[in-house]
Coordinates of C-alpha atoms and ligand atoms in Angstrom, one line a residue:
X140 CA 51.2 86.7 118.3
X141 CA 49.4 84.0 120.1
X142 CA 51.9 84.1 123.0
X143 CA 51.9 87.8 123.0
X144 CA 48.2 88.1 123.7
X145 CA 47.6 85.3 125.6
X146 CA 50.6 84.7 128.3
X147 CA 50.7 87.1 131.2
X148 CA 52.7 90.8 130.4
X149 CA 52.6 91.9 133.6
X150 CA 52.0 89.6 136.9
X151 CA 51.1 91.4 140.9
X152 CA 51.3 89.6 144.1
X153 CA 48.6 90.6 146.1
X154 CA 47.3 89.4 149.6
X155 CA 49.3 85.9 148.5
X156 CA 48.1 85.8 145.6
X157 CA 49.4 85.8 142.1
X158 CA 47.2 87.8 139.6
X159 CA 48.8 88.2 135.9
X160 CA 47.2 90.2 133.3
X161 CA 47.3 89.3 129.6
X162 CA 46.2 91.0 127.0
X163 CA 43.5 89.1 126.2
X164 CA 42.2 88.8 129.6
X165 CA 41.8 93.1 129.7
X166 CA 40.0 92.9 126.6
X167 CA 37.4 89.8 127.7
X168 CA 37.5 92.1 131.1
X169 CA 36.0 94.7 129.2
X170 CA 33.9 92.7 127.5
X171 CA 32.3 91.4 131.0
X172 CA 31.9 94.7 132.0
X173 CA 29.7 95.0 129.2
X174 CA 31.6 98.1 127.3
X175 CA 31.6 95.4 123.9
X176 CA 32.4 98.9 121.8
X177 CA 35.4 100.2 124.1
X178 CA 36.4 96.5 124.1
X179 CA 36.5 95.8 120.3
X180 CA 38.4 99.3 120.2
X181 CA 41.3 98.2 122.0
X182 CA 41.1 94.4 119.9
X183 CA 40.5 96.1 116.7
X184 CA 44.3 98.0 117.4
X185 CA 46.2 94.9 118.8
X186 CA 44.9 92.0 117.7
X187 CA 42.8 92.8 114.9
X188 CA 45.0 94.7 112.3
X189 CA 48.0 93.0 113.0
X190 CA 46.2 89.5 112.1
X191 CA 44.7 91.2 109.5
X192 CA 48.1 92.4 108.0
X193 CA 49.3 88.9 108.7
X194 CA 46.8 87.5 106.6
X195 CA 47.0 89.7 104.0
X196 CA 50.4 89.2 103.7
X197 CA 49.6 85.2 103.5
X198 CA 47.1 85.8 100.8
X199 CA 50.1 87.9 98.3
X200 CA 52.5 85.1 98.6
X201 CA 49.4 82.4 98.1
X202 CA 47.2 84.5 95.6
X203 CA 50.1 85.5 93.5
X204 CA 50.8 82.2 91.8
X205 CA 47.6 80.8 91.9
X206 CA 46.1 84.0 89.5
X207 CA 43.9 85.7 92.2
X208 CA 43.0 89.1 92.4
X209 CA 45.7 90.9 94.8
X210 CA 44.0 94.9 94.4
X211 CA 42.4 94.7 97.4
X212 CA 44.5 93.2 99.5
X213 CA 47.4 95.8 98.2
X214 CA 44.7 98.6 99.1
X215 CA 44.0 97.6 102.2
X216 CA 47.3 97.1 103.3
X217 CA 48.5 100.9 103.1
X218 CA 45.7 101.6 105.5
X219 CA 46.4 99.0 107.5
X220 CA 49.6 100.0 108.8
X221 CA 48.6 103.2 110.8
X222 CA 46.0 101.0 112.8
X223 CA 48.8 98.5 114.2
X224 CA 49.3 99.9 117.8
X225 CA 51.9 97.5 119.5
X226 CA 54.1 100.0 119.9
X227 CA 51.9 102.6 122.0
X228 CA 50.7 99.5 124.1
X229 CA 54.3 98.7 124.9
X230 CA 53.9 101.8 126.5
X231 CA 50.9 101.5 127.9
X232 CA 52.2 98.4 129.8
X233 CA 54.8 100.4 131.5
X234 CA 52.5 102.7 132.8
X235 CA 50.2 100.5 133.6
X236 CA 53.0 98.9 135.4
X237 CA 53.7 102.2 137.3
X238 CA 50.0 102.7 138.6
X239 CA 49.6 99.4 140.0
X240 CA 52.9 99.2 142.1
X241 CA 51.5 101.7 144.9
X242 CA 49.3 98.7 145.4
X243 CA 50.9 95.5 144.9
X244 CA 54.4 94.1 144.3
X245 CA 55.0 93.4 140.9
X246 CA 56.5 91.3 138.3
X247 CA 57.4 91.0 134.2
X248 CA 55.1 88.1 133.3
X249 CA 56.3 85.5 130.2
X250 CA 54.6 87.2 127.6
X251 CA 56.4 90.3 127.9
X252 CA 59.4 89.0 126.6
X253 CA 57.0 87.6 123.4
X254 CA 55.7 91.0 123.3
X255 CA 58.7 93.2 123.1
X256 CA 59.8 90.6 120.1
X257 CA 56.5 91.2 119.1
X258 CA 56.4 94.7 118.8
X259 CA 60.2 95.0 117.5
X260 CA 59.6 92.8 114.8
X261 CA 56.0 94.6 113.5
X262 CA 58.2 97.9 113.4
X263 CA 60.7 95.9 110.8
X264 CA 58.0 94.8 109.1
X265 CA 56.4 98.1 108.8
X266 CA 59.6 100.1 108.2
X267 CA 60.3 97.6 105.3
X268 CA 57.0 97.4 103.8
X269 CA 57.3 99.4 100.9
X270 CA 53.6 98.9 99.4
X271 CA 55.0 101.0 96.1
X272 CA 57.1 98.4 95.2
X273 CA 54.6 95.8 95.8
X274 CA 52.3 97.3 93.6
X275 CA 55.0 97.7 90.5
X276 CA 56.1 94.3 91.1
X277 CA 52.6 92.6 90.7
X278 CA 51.3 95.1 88.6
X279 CA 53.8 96.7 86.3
X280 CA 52.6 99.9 84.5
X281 CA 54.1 101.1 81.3
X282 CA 56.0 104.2 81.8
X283 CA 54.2 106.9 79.4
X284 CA 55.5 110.3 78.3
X285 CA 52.5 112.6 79.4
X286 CA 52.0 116.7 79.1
X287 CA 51.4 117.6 82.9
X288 CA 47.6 118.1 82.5
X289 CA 47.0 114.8 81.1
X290 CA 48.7 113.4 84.6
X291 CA 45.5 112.5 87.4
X292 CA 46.9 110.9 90.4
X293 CA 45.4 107.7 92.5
X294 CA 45.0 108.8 95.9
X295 CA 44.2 105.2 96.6
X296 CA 47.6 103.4 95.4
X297 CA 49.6 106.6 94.6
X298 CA 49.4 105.8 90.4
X299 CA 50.0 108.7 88.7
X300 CA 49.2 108.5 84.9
X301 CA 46.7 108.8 82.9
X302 CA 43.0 106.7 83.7
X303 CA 41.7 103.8 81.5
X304 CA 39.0 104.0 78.8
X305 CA 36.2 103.9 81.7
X306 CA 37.7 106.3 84.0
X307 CA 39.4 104.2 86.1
X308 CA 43.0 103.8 88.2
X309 CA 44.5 101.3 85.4
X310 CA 46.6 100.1 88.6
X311 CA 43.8 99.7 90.8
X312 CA 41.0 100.1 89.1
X313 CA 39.3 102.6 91.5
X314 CA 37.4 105.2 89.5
X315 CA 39.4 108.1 89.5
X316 CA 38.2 111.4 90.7
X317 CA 39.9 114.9 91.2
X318 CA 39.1 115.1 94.7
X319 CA 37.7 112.5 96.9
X320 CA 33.6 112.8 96.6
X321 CA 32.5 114.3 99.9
X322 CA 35.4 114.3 101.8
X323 CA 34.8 118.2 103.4
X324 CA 31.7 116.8 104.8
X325 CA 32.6 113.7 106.1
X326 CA 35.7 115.5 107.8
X327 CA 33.4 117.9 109.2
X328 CA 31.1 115.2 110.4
X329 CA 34.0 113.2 112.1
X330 CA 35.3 116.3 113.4
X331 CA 32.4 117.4 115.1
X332 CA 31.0 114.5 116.5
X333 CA 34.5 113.6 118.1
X334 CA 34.4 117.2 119.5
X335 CA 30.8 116.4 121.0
X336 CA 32.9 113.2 122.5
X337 CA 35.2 115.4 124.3
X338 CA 33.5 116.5 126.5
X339 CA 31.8 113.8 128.4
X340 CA 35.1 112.0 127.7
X341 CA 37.0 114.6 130.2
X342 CA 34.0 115.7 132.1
X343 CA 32.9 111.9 133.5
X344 CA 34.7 109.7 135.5
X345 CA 36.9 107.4 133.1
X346 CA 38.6 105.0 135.8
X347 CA 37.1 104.2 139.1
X348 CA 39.2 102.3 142.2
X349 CA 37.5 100.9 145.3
X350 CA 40.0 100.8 148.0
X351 CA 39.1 99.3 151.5
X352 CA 35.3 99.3 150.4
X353 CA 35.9 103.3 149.2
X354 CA 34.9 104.3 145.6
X355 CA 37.2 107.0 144.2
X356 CA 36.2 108.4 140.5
X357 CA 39.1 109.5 138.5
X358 CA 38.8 111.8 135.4
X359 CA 41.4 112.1 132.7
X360 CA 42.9 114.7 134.9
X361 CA 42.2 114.0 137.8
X362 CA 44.0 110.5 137.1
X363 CA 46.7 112.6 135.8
X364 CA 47.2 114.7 139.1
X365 CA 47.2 111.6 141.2
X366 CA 49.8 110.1 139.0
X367 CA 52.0 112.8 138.8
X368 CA 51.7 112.9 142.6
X369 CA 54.1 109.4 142.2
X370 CA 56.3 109.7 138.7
X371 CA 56.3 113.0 136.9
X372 CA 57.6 111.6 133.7
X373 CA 55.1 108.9 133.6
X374 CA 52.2 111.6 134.0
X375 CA 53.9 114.0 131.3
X376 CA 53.3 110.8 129.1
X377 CA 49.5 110.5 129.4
X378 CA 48.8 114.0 129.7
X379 CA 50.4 114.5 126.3
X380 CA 48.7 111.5 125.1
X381 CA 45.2 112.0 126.6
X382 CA 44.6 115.5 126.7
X383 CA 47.2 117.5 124.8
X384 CA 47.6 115.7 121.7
X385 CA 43.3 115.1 121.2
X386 CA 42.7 118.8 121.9
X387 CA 45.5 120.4 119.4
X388 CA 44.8 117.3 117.2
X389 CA 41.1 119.2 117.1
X390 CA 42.2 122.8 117.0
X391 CA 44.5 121.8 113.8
X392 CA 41.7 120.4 112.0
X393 CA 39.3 122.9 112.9
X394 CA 42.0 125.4 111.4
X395 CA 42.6 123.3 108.5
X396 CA 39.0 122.9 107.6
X397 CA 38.4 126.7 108.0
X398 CA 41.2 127.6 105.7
X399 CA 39.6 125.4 103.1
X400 CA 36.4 127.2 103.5
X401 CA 38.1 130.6 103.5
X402 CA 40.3 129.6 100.1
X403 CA 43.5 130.8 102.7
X404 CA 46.5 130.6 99.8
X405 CA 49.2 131.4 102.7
X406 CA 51.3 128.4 104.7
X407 CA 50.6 125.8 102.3
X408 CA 53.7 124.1 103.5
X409 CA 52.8 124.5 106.8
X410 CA 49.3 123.5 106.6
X411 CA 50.1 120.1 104.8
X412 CA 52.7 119.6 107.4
X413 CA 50.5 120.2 110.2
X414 CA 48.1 117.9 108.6
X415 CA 51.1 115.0 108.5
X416 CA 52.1 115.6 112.3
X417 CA 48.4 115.0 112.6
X418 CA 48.4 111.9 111.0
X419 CA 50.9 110.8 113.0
X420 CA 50.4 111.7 116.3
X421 CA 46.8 110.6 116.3
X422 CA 47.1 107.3 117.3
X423 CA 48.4 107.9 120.5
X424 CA 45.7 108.7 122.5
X425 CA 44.6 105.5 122.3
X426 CA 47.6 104.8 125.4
X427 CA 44.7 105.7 128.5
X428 CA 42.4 103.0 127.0
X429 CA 45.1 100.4 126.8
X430 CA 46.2 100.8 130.3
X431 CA 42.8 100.8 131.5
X432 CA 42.1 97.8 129.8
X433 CA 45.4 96.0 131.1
X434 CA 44.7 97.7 134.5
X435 CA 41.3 96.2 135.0
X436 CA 41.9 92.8 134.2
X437 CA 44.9 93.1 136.7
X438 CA 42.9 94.7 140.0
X439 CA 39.9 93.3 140.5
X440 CA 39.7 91.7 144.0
X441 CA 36.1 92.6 144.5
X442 CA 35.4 95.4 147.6
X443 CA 38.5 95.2 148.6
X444 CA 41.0 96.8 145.7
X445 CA 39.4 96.4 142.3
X446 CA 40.3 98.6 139.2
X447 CA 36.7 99.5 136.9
X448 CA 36.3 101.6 134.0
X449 CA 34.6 104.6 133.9
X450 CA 31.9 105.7 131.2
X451 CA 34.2 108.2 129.8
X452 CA 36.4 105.6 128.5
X453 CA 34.0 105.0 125.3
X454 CA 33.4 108.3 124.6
X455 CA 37.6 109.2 125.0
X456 CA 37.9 105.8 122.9
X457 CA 35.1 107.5 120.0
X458 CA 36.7 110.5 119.8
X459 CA 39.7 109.2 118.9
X460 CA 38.6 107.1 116.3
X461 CA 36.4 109.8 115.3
X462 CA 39.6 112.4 114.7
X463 CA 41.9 109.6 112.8
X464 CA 39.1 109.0 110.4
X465 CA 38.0 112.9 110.1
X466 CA 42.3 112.9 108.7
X467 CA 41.7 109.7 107.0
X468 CA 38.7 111.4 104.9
X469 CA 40.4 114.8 104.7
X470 CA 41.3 115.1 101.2
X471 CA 44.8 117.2 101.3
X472 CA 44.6 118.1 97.9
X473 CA 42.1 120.6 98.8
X474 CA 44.2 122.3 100.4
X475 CA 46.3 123.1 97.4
X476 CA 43.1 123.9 95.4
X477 CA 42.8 127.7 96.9
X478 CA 46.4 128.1 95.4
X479 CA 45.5 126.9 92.2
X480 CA 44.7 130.6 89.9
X481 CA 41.9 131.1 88.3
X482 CA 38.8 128.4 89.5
X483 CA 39.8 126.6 92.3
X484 CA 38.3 123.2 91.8
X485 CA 35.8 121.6 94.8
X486 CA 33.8 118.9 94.1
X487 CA 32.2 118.0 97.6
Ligands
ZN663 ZN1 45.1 103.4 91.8

């Protein structure tokens, strides 16, 4: 990790010089620019959950002999995995890559090499973390014969049994409840705010390049025509990323949300699997902020080429977040609840 943030990905020679961008240098960029929230954004997906899994990986293998209390560490780590981004910043390198060479000649830096075995071996350790198994080996529950109704799930750890004398996940120890408290409102909230966030996200200027002393303002699409003007496939990429996938990523929510309201009984398969595809394509609009960030700490040669970020980049950055958490929060069991005959139960 530390040579994958710190040694240069990508290097450009420029007027005779060398610049090289790392990815700690785009995020301390940022961070000079003053945009500290779009800044700890970008950190919070590549450095700051994979240390944190790291460390909570440390702290299983430590705490486990020495007696200590491993529940939240095992909780955390389920949500954890979702938030590692390696992977879509791979990506974002290569385009980032593909935007600068109109400009400069350019080069694989060291740490590209640390980063690709960076980012292959995350995926193995994400593929083969299997926090189920975790959980039964460090805390083994009896296996009980139950009548169906006596069964209440965890949605926290995935226990299903029945709850101890005071109510509580006897894996976990999180007090169980049929459906999460509140979680229609807070999905609406994060859905609507992040829909507020749209628009000045596409609306205002989220990159800006001075060439030659001359300020040109790019939009989401507008930096999408001039790229496709270069590599089609490479545009296809960030339009799916930037604009398709937050827009339907809204619209299925939206739809979702409204068929709670409306106690809809048809789709259900379709619903929960649109709610999964969701899930998982969320994170990928966070590829424009990454190569902005790797983008800007790569061109900055004052007047005379330099590579800024726009405002729109923390409002595109909010909205993001905003629409993984509104999923986070989304309790899918409700979903379920209009099929259920008789009274459908809501407790929000
Ligand atoms: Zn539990």
């Amino acid at each position: 990790m530390p040579l994958a943030w710190t040694l240069p990905l990508i290097e450009i020679r420029l007027l005779g010089m060398t610049i090289s961008a790392s990815m700690l240098a785009g995020v301390m960029q940022m961070v000079d620019q003053g945009d500290i929230i779009t800044a700890a954004m970008v950190c919070f997906c590549v450095i700051g959950t994979p240390l944190a899994l790291a460390l909570c990986l440390v702290y299983l293998a430590v705490g486990k002999p020495l007696g200590m209390n491993l529940r939240p560490v095992l909780l955390v780590l389920d949500k954890l995995k979702e938030w590692i981004m390696f992977d879509i910043y791979l990506i974002g390198v290569v385009v980032a890559a593909i935007k600068v060479k109109d400009y400069a000649d350019l080069f694989a830096g060291y740490g590209l090499l640390a980063f690709i075995s960076l980012t292959l071996f995350y995926l193995l350790l994400i593929i083969h973390l299997d926090v189920q198994s975790l959980w039964q080996k460090y805390y083994p529950q009896p296996r009980q014969a139950l009548k169906p109704e006596e069964v209440k799930c965890c949605i926290h750890c995935h226990y299903s049994g029945q709850s101890d004398e005071r109510g509580r996940c006897p894996r976990c120890y999180v007090t169980l409840t049929p459906r999460i408290p509140y979680s229609l409102q807070k999905a609406w909230a994060a859905l609507i705010s992040s829909i507020i966030f749209l628009f000045p996200a596409n609306l205002l200027p989220i990159s800006i390049i001075y060439l030659n002393g001359a300020r040109q303002d790019d939009t989401i699409f507008s930096g999408i025509v001039s790229l496709a003007s270069g590599n089609i496939p490479v545009a296809m990429v960030v339009f799916t990323a930037s604009i398709l996938v937050p827009i339907s990523k809204v619209i299925i929510l939206l739809a979702l949300l409204i068929s709670i309201h409306m106690r809809c009984a048809q789709g259900l398969k379709t619903r929960v699997r649109l709610l999964r595809a969701v899930r998982w394509i969320g994170r990928w609009s966070m590829l424009d902020l990454f190569v902005i960030s790797l983008t800007m700490s790569l061109v900055d040669r004052d007047q005379l080429l330099a590579f800024t970020m726009g405002p729109a980049a923390l409002y595109f950055g909010s909205a993001v977040f905003l629409t993984i958490l509104s999923v986070e929060w989304l309790d899918s069991r409700l979903l379920w609840d209009a099929h259920a005959t008789g009274n459908a139960e809501y407790t929000d």
